[in-house]
PDB file of C-alpha atoms and ligand atoms in Angstrom:
ATOM      1  CA  MET A  86      -7.822   4.549   9.144  1.00  0.00           C
ATOM      2  CA  GLU A  87     -11.181   3.684   7.958  1.00  0.00           C
ATOM      3  CA  LYS A  88     -13.854   1.809  10.290  1.00  0.00           C
ATOM      4  CA  ALA A  89     -14.477  -1.494   8.219  1.00  0.00           C
ATOM      5  CA  ASP A  90     -18.241  -0.759   8.133  1.00  0.00           C
ATOM      6  CA  LYS A  91     -18.153   2.860   7.163  1.00  0.00           C
ATOM      7  CA  VAL A  92     -15.880   2.754   4.119  1.00  0.00           C
ATOM      8  CA  ALA A  93     -18.513   3.847   1.728  1.00  0.00           C
ATOM      9  CA  LYS A  94     -19.836   6.823   3.824  1.00  0.00           C
ATOM     10  CA  ILE A  95     -16.879   8.698   3.538  1.00  0.00           C
ATOM     11  CA  GLU A  96     -17.222  12.266   1.335  1.00  0.00           C
ATOM     12  CA  PRO A  97     -13.890  13.499   0.855  1.00  0.00           C
ATOM     13  CA  VAL A  98     -13.354  17.238   0.876  1.00  0.00           C
ATOM     14  CA  GLN A  99     -10.449  17.691  -1.275  1.00  0.00           C
ATOM     15  CA  LEU A 100      -7.202  18.875   0.028  1.00  0.00           C
ATOM     16  CA  GLY A 101      -3.875  19.513  -1.522  1.00  0.00           C
ATOM     17  CA  LEU A 102      -0.325  19.786  -0.509  1.00  0.00           C
ATOM     18  CA  LYS A 103      -0.780  23.064   1.277  1.00  0.00           C
ATOM     19  CA  SER A 104      -3.976  22.872   2.772  1.00  0.00           C
ATOM     20  CA  ARG A 105      -3.423  23.483   6.640  1.00  0.00           C
ATOM     21  CA  PHE A 106      -4.566  21.867   9.335  1.00  0.00           C
ATOM     22  CA  LYS A 107      -4.545  21.678  13.376  1.00  0.00           C
ATOM     23  CA  PHE A 108      -3.468  18.002  14.898  1.00  0.00           C
ATOM     24  CA  LYS A 109      -1.466  16.153  16.946  1.00  0.00           C
ATOM     25  CA  CYS A 110      -1.375  12.638  18.187  1.00  0.00           C
ATOM     26  CA  HIS A 111       0.554  11.421  21.473  1.00  0.00           C
ATOM     27  CA  PRO A 112       0.105   8.910  24.332  1.00  0.00           C
ATOM     28  CA  LYS A 113      -1.654  11.532  26.455  1.00  0.00           C
ATOM     29  CA  VAL A 114      -4.787  11.749  24.241  1.00  0.00           C
ATOM     30  CA  LYS A 115      -7.778  10.157  25.603  1.00  0.00           C
ATOM     31  CA  CYS A 116      -8.523   8.448  22.520  1.00  0.00           C
ATOM     32  CA  PHE A 117      -4.922   7.172  22.545  1.00  0.00           C
ATOM     33  CA  THR A 118      -4.924   3.635  19.995  1.00  0.00           C
ATOM     34  CA  HIS A 119      -8.684   3.968  19.562  1.00  0.00           C
ATOM     35  CA  CYS A 120      -7.890   4.621  15.749  1.00  0.00           C
ATOM     36  CA  CYS A 121      -6.115   1.097  15.719  1.00  0.00           C
ATOM     37  CA  ARG A 122      -9.641  -0.702  16.044  1.00  0.00           C
ATOM     38  CA  GLY A 123     -12.237  -1.565  13.705  1.00  0.00           C
ATOM     39  CA  ILE A 124     -10.224  -0.584  10.717  1.00  0.00           C
ATOM     40  CA  ASN A 125      -9.642  -1.138   7.150  1.00  0.00           C
ATOM     41  CA  ILE A 126      -6.026  -0.824   6.367  1.00  0.00           C
ATOM     42  CA  ILE A 127      -5.068  -1.595   2.295  1.00  0.00           C
ATOM     43  CA  LEU A 128      -1.152  -2.615   2.678  1.00  0.00           C
ATOM     44  CA  THR A 129       0.766  -1.384   0.102  1.00  0.00           C
ATOM     45  CA  PRO A 130       3.722  -3.452  -1.575  1.00  0.00           C
ATOM     46  CA  TYR A 131       6.565  -1.675   0.665  1.00  0.00           C
ATOM     47  CA  ASP A 132       4.166  -1.745   3.492  1.00  0.00           C
ATOM     48  CA  ILE A 133       4.489  -5.853   3.236  1.00  0.00           C
ATOM     49  CA  ILE A 134       8.209  -5.764   2.744  1.00  0.00           C
ATOM     50  CA  ARG A 135       8.682  -3.542   5.815  1.00  0.00           C
ATOM     51  CA  LEU A 136       6.389  -5.444   8.160  1.00  0.00           C
ATOM     52  CA  LYS A 137       7.565  -8.862   6.947  1.00  0.00           C
ATOM     53  CA  ASN A 138      11.339  -8.110   7.555  1.00  0.00           C
ATOM     54  CA  ARG A 139      10.411  -6.453  10.906  1.00  0.00           C
ATOM     55  CA  LEU A 140       8.335  -9.894  11.880  1.00  0.00           C
ATOM     56  CA  GLY A 141      11.415 -11.858  10.490  1.00  0.00           C
ATOM     57  CA  VAL A 142       8.878 -13.962   8.447  1.00  0.00           C
ATOM     58  CA  SER A 143       8.432 -14.640   4.438  1.00  0.00           C
ATOM     59  CA  SER A 144       5.951 -12.629   2.394  1.00  0.00           C
ATOM     60  CA  GLU A 145       3.966 -16.113   2.063  1.00  0.00           C
ATOM     61  CA  GLN A 146       3.771 -16.295   5.689  1.00  0.00           C
ATOM     62  CA  PHE A 147       2.996 -12.477   6.504  1.00  0.00           C
ATOM     63  CA  LEU A 148       0.230 -12.723   3.756  1.00  0.00           C
ATOM     64  CA  ALA A 149      -1.309 -16.175   5.058  1.00  0.00           C
ATOM     65  CA  ILE A 150      -0.924 -14.758   9.024  1.00  0.00           C
ATOM     66  CA  TYR A 151      -1.709 -11.225   8.592  1.00  0.00           C
ATOM     67  CA  THR A 152      -3.970 -10.294   5.648  1.00  0.00           C
ATOM     68  CA  THR A 153      -7.215 -10.518   3.735  1.00  0.00           C
ATOM     69  CA  PRO A 154      -7.396 -10.165   0.170  1.00  0.00           C
ATOM     70  CA  GLN A 155     -10.056  -8.118  -1.328  1.00  0.00           C
ATOM     71  CA  ILE A 156     -10.661  -6.827  -4.978  1.00  0.00           C
ATOM     72  CA  LEU A 157     -10.153  -2.985  -5.146  1.00  0.00           C
ATOM     73  CA  GLU A 158     -13.516  -1.491  -6.688  1.00  0.00           C
ATOM     74  CA  LYS A 159     -13.340  -0.666 -10.481  1.00  0.00           C
ATOM     75  CA  THR A 160     -10.223  -2.422 -10.723  1.00  0.00           C
ATOM     76  CA  ASP A 161     -10.933  -6.207 -10.592  1.00  0.00           C
ATOM     77  CA  LEU A 162      -7.166  -6.264  -9.303  1.00  0.00           C
ATOM     78  CA  ALA A 163      -6.551  -7.672  -5.777  1.00  0.00           C
ATOM     79  CA  VAL A 164      -5.508  -5.417  -2.638  1.00  0.00           C
ATOM     80  CA  VAL A 165      -4.445  -7.029   0.501  1.00  0.00           C
ATOM     81  CA  THR A 166      -6.116  -5.805   3.876  1.00  0.00           C
ATOM     82  CA  LEU A 167      -4.605  -5.761   7.367  1.00  0.00           C
ATOM     83  CA  LYS A 168      -6.715  -8.958   9.209  1.00  0.00           C
ATOM     84  CA  LEU A 169      -8.116  -7.626  12.473  1.00  0.00           C
ATOM     85  CA  MET A 170      -8.155  -9.583  15.702  1.00  0.00           C
ATOM     86  CA  ASP A 171     -11.151 -11.577  16.621  1.00  0.00           C
ATOM     87  CA  ASP A 172     -11.559  -9.721  19.723  1.00  0.00           C
ATOM     88  CA  ASP A 173     -14.625  -7.249  20.809  1.00  0.00           C
ATOM     89  CA  GLN A 174     -12.955  -4.295  18.991  1.00  0.00           C
ATOM     90  CA  GLN A 175     -11.441  -5.912  16.030  1.00  0.00           C
ATOM     91  CA  SER A 176      -8.075  -4.542  17.137  1.00  0.00           C
ATOM     92  CA  CYS A 177      -5.018  -4.433  14.865  1.00  0.00           C
ATOM     93  CA  PRO A 178      -2.662  -7.328  15.730  1.00  0.00           C
ATOM     94  CA  PHE A 179       0.080  -4.747  16.353  1.00  0.00           C
ATOM     95  CA  VAL A 180      -1.723  -2.604  18.859  1.00  0.00           C
ATOM     96  CA  ARG A 181      -0.994  -2.311  22.598  1.00  0.00           C
ATOM     97  CA  ASP A 182      -2.106  -0.294  25.257  1.00  0.00           C
ATOM     98  CA  ASP A 183       1.130   1.717  25.314  1.00  0.00           C
ATOM     99  CA  GLY A 184       1.071   2.028  21.324  1.00  0.00           C
ATOM    100  CA  CYS A 185       2.005   0.178  17.996  1.00  0.00           C
ATOM    101  CA  LEU A 186       4.183  -2.788  18.148  1.00  0.00           C
ATOM    102  CA  VAL A 187       5.678  -2.023  14.759  1.00  0.00           C
ATOM    103  CA  TYR A 188       5.560   1.492  14.714  1.00  0.00           C
ATOM    104  CA  SER A 189       8.973   2.337  13.013  1.00  0.00           C
ATOM    105  CA  ASP A 190       7.380   0.021  10.272  1.00  0.00           C
ATOM    106  CA  ARG A 191       3.803   0.806  10.676  1.00  0.00           C
ATOM    107  CA  PRO A 192       1.759   0.727   7.142  1.00  0.00           C
ATOM    108  CA  THR A 193       1.353   4.126   4.919  1.00  0.00           C
ATOM    109  CA  THR A 194      -2.089   4.523   5.557  1.00  0.00           C
ATOM    110  CA  CYS A 195      -1.303   4.447   9.714  1.00  0.00           C
ATOM    111  CA  ARG A 196       1.628   7.206   8.655  1.00  0.00           C
ATOM    112  CA  TYR A 197      -1.058   9.235   6.653  1.00  0.00           C
ATOM    113  CA  TYR A 198      -3.967   9.189   9.244  1.00  0.00           C
ATOM    114  CA  PRO A 199      -5.823  11.234  10.019  1.00  0.00           C
ATOM    115  CA  LEU A 200      -5.722  12.047   6.269  1.00  0.00           C
ATOM    116  CA  GLY A 201      -6.882   9.684   3.383  1.00  0.00           C
ATOM    117  CA  VAL A 202      -5.543   9.580  -0.151  1.00  0.00           C
ATOM    118  CA  ALA A 203      -8.162   9.237  -2.918  1.00  0.00           C
ATOM    119  CA  THR A 204      -6.234   6.694  -4.868  1.00  0.00           C
ATOM    120  CA  LEU A 205      -7.110   3.940  -2.393  1.00  0.00           C
ATOM    121  CA  SER A 206      -9.246   4.743  -0.491  1.00  0.00           C
ATOM    122  CA  HIS A 207     -11.964   6.971  -2.263  1.00  0.00           C
ATOM    123  CA  LYS A 208     -14.136   4.732  -4.250  1.00  0.00           C
ATOM    124  CA  GLU A 209     -15.528   7.214  -6.897  1.00  0.00           C
ATOM    125  CA  ALA A 210     -12.446   9.128  -7.362  1.00  0.00           C
ATOM    126  CA  THR A 211     -11.316   8.777 -11.256  1.00  0.00           C
ATOM    127  CA  ALA A 212     -10.560  12.218 -12.381  1.00  0.00           C
ATOM    128  CA  GLU A 213      -8.180  13.430  -9.605  1.00  0.00           C
ATOM    129  CA  GLU A 214      -6.639  10.518  -8.211  1.00  0.00           C
ATOM    130  CA  GLY A 215      -4.140  12.241  -6.104  1.00  0.00           C
ATOM    131  CA  PHE A 216      -5.893  14.332  -3.477  1.00  0.00           C
ATOM    132  CA  PHE A 217      -6.038  14.143   0.288  1.00  0.00           C
ATOM    133  CA  PHE A 218      -9.173  14.266   2.809  1.00  0.00           C
ATOM    134  CA  PHE A 219      -9.470  13.832   6.369  1.00  0.00           C
ATOM    135  CA  VAL A 220     -10.920  10.592   7.822  1.00  0.00           C
ATOM    136  CA  ASN A 221     -13.220  12.225  10.227  1.00  0.00           C
ATOM    137  CA  GLU A 222     -13.590   9.898  12.895  1.00  0.00           C
ATOM    138  CA  PRO A 223     -15.622  11.288  15.805  1.00  0.00           C
ATOM    139  CA  HIS A 224     -13.244   9.243  18.451  1.00  0.00           C
ATOM    140  CA  CYS A 225     -10.063  11.093  17.113  1.00  0.00           C
ATOM    141  CA  LEU A 226      -9.499  14.069  19.545  1.00  0.00           C
ATOM    142  CA  GLY A 227      -6.094  15.034  17.897  1.00  0.00           C
ATOM    143  CA  PHE A 228      -7.582  17.768  15.913  1.00  0.00           C
ATOM    144  CA  GLU A 229      -8.447  19.619  19.346  1.00  0.00           C
ATOM    145  CA  GLU A 230      -4.824  19.974  19.956  1.00  0.00           C
ATOM    146  CA  ASP A 231      -2.557  23.167  18.661  1.00  0.00           C
ATOM    147  CA  GLN A 232       0.258  22.037  16.635  1.00  0.00           C
ATOM    148  CA  GLU A 233      -0.112  23.541  13.046  1.00  0.00           C
ATOM    149  CA  TRP A 234       0.635  21.424   9.737  1.00  0.00           C
ATOM    150  CA  ASP A 235       0.223  21.828   5.923  1.00  0.00           C
ATOM    151  CA  ILE A 236      -0.181  18.271   4.193  1.00  0.00           C
ATOM    152  CA  ALA A 237       3.400  18.417   2.661  1.00  0.00           C
ATOM    153  CA  GLN A 238       4.808  18.656   6.088  1.00  0.00           C
ATOM    154  CA  TRP A 239       2.874  16.002   7.493  1.00  0.00           C
ATOM    155  CA  ARG A 240       3.541  13.702   4.970  1.00  0.00           C
ATOM    156  CA  ARG A 241       7.446  14.571   5.511  1.00  0.00           C
ATOM    157  CA  ASP A 242       7.101  14.073   9.405  1.00  0.00           C
ATOM    158  CA  GLN A 243       5.175  10.889   8.864  1.00  0.00           C
ATOM    159  CA  GLY A 244       8.036   9.477   6.320  1.00  0.00           C
ATOM    160  CA  VAL A 245       5.364   8.861   3.716  1.00  0.00           C
ATOM    161  CA  ASP A 246       7.341  10.095   0.766  1.00  0.00           C
ATOM    162  CA  ARG A 247       9.712   7.292   0.682  1.00  0.00           C
ATOM    163  CA  HIS A 248       6.591   4.991   0.909  1.00  0.00           C
ATOM    164  CA  ASP A 249       4.712   6.729  -2.111  1.00  0.00           C
ATOM    165  CA  GLU A 250       7.723   7.148  -3.969  1.00  0.00           C
ATOM    166  CA  ILE A 251       8.318   3.219  -3.981  1.00  0.00           C
ATOM    167  CA  ASN A 252       4.695   2.337  -4.284  1.00  0.00           C
ATOM    168  CA  ALA A 253       4.455   4.865  -7.044  1.00  0.00           C
ATOM    169  CA  GLU A 254       4.328   2.329  -9.990  1.00  0.00           C
ATOM    170  CA  TRP A 255       2.017   0.022  -8.255  1.00  0.00           C
ATOM    171  CA  THR A 256      -0.515   2.686  -7.405  1.00  0.00           C
ATOM    172  CA  GLU A 257      -0.120   3.935 -11.114  1.00  0.00           C
ATOM    173  CA  LEU A 258      -1.303   0.273 -12.109  1.00  0.00           C
ATOM    174  CA  LEU A 259      -4.315   0.727 -10.244  1.00  0.00           C
ATOM    175  CA  VAL A 260      -5.275   3.982 -11.126  1.00  0.00           C
ATOM    176  CA  ARG A 261      -4.559   2.630 -14.737  1.00  0.00           C
ATOM    177  CA  LYS A 262      -6.662  -0.080 -14.537  1.00  0.00           C
ATOM    178  CA  ARG A 263      -9.706   1.552 -12.778  1.00  0.00           C
ATOM    179  CA  SER A 264      -9.871   4.199 -15.672  1.00  0.00           C
ATOM    180  CA  PHE A 265     -10.115   1.435 -18.113  1.00  0.00           C
ATOM    181  CA  PRO A 266     -13.700   0.432 -19.644  1.00  0.00           C
ATOM    182  CA  ALA A 267     -15.054  -2.260 -17.326  1.00  0.00           C
ATOM    183  CA  ASN A 268     -15.366  -4.727 -20.244  1.00  0.00           C
ATOM    184  CA  ILE A 269     -11.574  -4.724 -20.971  1.00  0.00           C
ATOM    185  CA  LYS A 270     -10.689  -7.532 -18.577  1.00  0.00           C
ATOM    186  CA  ILE A 271      -7.325  -8.810 -17.321  1.00  0.00           C
ATOM    187  CA  THR A 272      -6.665 -12.581 -17.546  1.00  0.00           C
ATOM    188  CA  GLU A 273      -6.685 -15.158 -14.547  1.00  0.00           C
ATOM    189  CA  GLN A 274      -3.133 -15.370 -15.070  1.00  0.00           C
ATOM    190  CA  GLY A 275      -2.356 -11.894 -15.075  1.00  0.00           C
ATOM    191  CA  LYS A 276      -4.239 -11.279 -11.791  1.00  0.00           C
ATOM    192  CA  ARG A 277      -2.131 -13.970 -10.313  1.00  0.00           C
ATOM    193  CA  MET A 278       1.110 -12.115 -11.494  1.00  0.00           C
ATOM    194  CA  PHE A 279      -0.193  -9.122 -10.377  1.00  0.00           C
ATOM    195  CA  PHE A 280      -0.532 -10.612  -6.783  1.00  0.00           C
ATOM    196  CA  MET A 281       2.299 -12.292  -6.390  1.00  0.00           C
ATOM    197  CA  ALA A 282       4.932  -9.608  -7.808  1.00  0.00           C
ATOM    198  CA  SER A 283       3.013  -6.756  -5.862  1.00  0.00           C
ATOM    199  CA  TYR A 284       2.390  -8.660  -2.336  1.00  0.00           C
ATOM    200  CA  ASN A 285       4.384 -11.944  -2.308  1.00  0.00           C
ATOM    201  CA  ILE A 286       8.006 -10.390  -3.057  1.00  0.00           C
ATOM    202  CA  ASP A 287       9.891 -13.718  -1.636  1.00  0.00           C
ATOM    203  CA  THR A 288       8.013 -15.961  -4.127  1.00  0.00           C
ATOM    204  CA  PHE A 289       8.275 -13.628  -6.838  1.00  0.00           C
ATOM    205  CA  ARG A 290      12.147 -13.950  -6.362  1.00  0.00           C
ATOM    206  CA  GLN A 291      12.015 -17.378  -6.528  1.00  0.00           C
ATOM    207  CA  PHE A 292       9.879 -16.959  -9.794  1.00  0.00           C
ATOM    208  CA  ILE A 293      12.458 -14.837 -11.305  1.00  0.00           C
ATOM    209  CA  PHE A 294      15.281 -16.783 -10.412  1.00  0.00           C
ATOM    210  CA  GLU A 295      14.052 -20.659 -10.066  1.00  0.00           C
ATOM    211  CA  SER A 296      11.624 -20.754 -13.248  1.00  0.00           C
ATOM    212  CA  SER A 297      12.380 -20.225 -17.211  1.00  0.00           C
ATOM    213  CA  PHE A 298      11.537 -16.305 -16.441  1.00  0.00           C
ATOM    214  CA  LEU A 299      15.162 -15.552 -17.216  1.00  0.00           C
ATOM    215  CA  LYS A 300      15.576 -17.716 -20.327  1.00  0.00           C
ATOM    216  CA  ARG A 301      12.448 -16.101 -21.722  1.00  0.00           C
ATOM    217  CA  TYR A 302      13.445 -12.665 -21.351  1.00  0.00           C
ATOM    218  CA  GLU A 303      16.345 -10.508 -22.033  1.00  0.00           C
ATOM    219  CA  ILE A 304      17.540  -9.122 -18.782  1.00  0.00           C
ATOM    220  CA  ASP A 305      20.997  -7.500 -18.623  1.00  0.00           C
ATOM    221  CA  PRO A 306      23.262  -8.765 -15.762  1.00  0.00           C
ATOM    222  CA  PRO A 307      23.787  -5.509 -13.878  1.00  0.00           C
ATOM    223  CA  THR A 308      19.996  -5.801 -13.260  1.00  0.00           C
ATOM    224  CA  ILE A 309      20.109  -9.350 -12.608  1.00  0.00           C
ATOM    225  CA  ALA A 310      22.537  -8.827  -9.779  1.00  0.00           C
ATOM    226  CA  GLN A 311      20.623  -6.073  -8.688  1.00  0.00           C
ATOM    227  CA  ILE A 312      17.134  -7.670  -8.147  1.00  0.00           C
ATOM    228  CA  LYS A 313      18.665 -10.644  -6.665  1.00  0.00           C
ATOM    229  CA  SER A 314      20.319  -8.741  -3.412  1.00  0.00           C
ATOM    230  CA  ASP A 315      17.598  -5.845  -3.379  1.00  0.00           C
ATOM    231  CA  GLU A 316      14.242  -6.200  -2.465  1.00  0.00           C
ATOM    232  CA  ILE A 317      13.242  -2.914  -3.397  1.00  0.00           C
ATOM    233  CA  ALA A 318      15.061  -2.999  -6.823  1.00  0.00           C
ATOM    234  CA  LEU A 319      13.177  -6.239  -7.317  1.00  0.00           C
ATOM    235  CA  LEU A 320       9.687  -4.581  -6.491  1.00  0.00           C
ATOM    236  CA  LYS A 321      10.353  -1.897  -9.310  1.00  0.00           C
ATOM    237  CA  PHE A 322      11.504  -4.520 -11.541  1.00  0.00           C
ATOM    238  CA  GLY A 323       7.963  -6.515 -10.823  1.00  0.00           C
ATOM    239  CA  MET A 324       5.919  -3.077 -11.479  1.00  0.00           C
ATOM    240  CA  ARG A 325       7.585  -2.308 -14.630  1.00  0.00           C
ATOM    241  CA  TRP A 326       7.092  -6.146 -15.689  1.00  0.00           C
ATOM    242  CA  LEU A 327       3.563  -5.778 -14.678  1.00  0.00           C
ATOM    243  CA  LYS A 328       2.930  -2.848 -16.685  1.00  0.00           C
ATOM    244  CA  TRP A 329       4.378  -4.484 -19.941  1.00  0.00           C
ATOM    245  CA  LEU A 330       2.516  -7.718 -19.328  1.00  0.00           C
ATOM    246  CA  LEU A 331      -0.821  -6.117 -18.417  1.00  0.00           C
ATOM    247  CA  PHE A 332      -1.012  -3.210 -20.480  1.00  0.00           C
ATOM    248  CA  LYS A 333       1.809  -3.749 -22.997  1.00  0.00           C
ATOM    249  CA  GLU A 334       3.539  -0.381 -22.101  1.00  0.00           C
ATOM    250  CA  GLY A 335       7.507  -0.313 -21.385  1.00  0.00           C
ATOM    251  CA  GLU A 336      10.448  -2.271 -22.311  1.00  0.00           C
ATOM    252  CA  PHE A 337      10.336  -6.041 -21.934  1.00  0.00           C
ATOM    253  CA  LYS A 338      12.257  -8.087 -24.664  1.00  0.00           C
ATOM    254  CA  LEU A 339      11.153 -11.888 -25.050  1.00  0.00           C
ATOM    255  CA  ARG A 340      14.261 -14.161 -26.211  1.00  0.00           C
ATOM    256  CA  SER A 341      13.849 -15.208 -29.832  1.00  0.00           C
ATOM    257  CA  PRO A 342      13.263 -19.105 -29.777  1.00  0.00           C
ATOM    258  CA  SER A 343      16.544 -20.716 -30.492  1.00  0.00           C
TER     259      SER A 343
HETATM  260  S1  SF4 B  14      -5.728  11.452  18.337  1.00  0.00           S
HETATM  261 FE1  SF4 B  14      -6.322  10.487  16.689  1.00  0.00          FE
HETATM  262  S2  SF4 B  14      -4.579   9.443  15.773  1.00  0.00           S
HETATM  263 FE2  SF4 B  14      -4.397   9.861  17.611  1.00  0.00          FE
HETATM  264  S3  SF4 B  14      -4.951   7.965  19.041  1.00  0.00           S
HETATM  265 FE3  SF4 B  14      -6.402   9.528  19.078  1.00  0.00          FE
HETATM  266  S4  SF4 B  14      -7.985   8.566  17.512  1.00  0.00           S
HETATM  267 FE4  SF4 B  14      -5.778   7.849  16.716  1.00  0.00          FE
HETATM  268  S1  SF4 B  15      -0.093  -1.070  12.378  1.00  0.00           S
HETATM  269 FE1  SF4 B  15       0.334   0.132  14.288  1.00  0.00          FE
HETATM  270  S2  SF4 B  15      -0.470   2.298  14.002  1.00  0.00           S
HETATM  271 FE2  SF4 B  15      -1.343   0.774  12.326  1.00  0.00          FE
HETATM  272  S3  SF4 B  15      -3.121   0.272  13.066  1.00  0.00           S
HETATM  273 FE3  SF4 B  15      -1.739  -1.256  13.696  1.00  0.00          FE
HETATM  274  S4  SF4 B  15      -1.081  -0.666  15.698  1.00  0.00           S
HETATM  275 FE4  SF4 B  15      -2.249   1.190  14.752  1.00  0.00          FE
END
């Protein structure tokens, strides 16, 4: 995780899935939970679904209580970051002395740490969006431990493969927008739709089922049934719709006016 005030100073050394490193994090390291304070954690759509379900709140409530929106550089699109506590150390709201209160549902960035992913974290990455780097923070003593990994093993161990697979279409939208010339703009309406479909899944569900959406678009009945009951299917549907709405790619058919 990145220190909030040092985001621009990271100079990533490119690592691939086979790059090896020594690292172990456990409650006995002297720095235990130091990395959960003064941090900048961008939340992915799947992170928000996991956390809001874990906490038993709606996505609207989760966004209001736990997040701060910010524009992701070179995309003109909003991402949300975890809102830190107003204490001396700017702690994550979920950190306790004995560890993370939401550990099994912790965000993707926390799972990757001490690695960062270029797509979201390295602002200058344009050509190669998929590489990894070490978030070299001096307080982290995990690198002095003896356990050896390659990056693919670390990803499996931390459960990020599933997170990345579910977030893949959202990540692709950000990468796509970042690669566009700066003068190609997304409308304010398009930005609002991006925010809702990406982060506010409960409101997006209401938008689909309680507005004229299903009258305007031809969506087949099995898809309607699936997105009604399955949040991940709804999220992926939303990403396909955004791709069509923002970039005119993929298949979305408007009904002809009767
Ligand atoms: S070893 Fe690194 S990741 Fe683990 S608690 Fe310490 S600072 Fe955090
Ligand atoms: S969510 Fe958990 S792992 Fe991530 S910063 Fe907060 S306390 Fe640490």
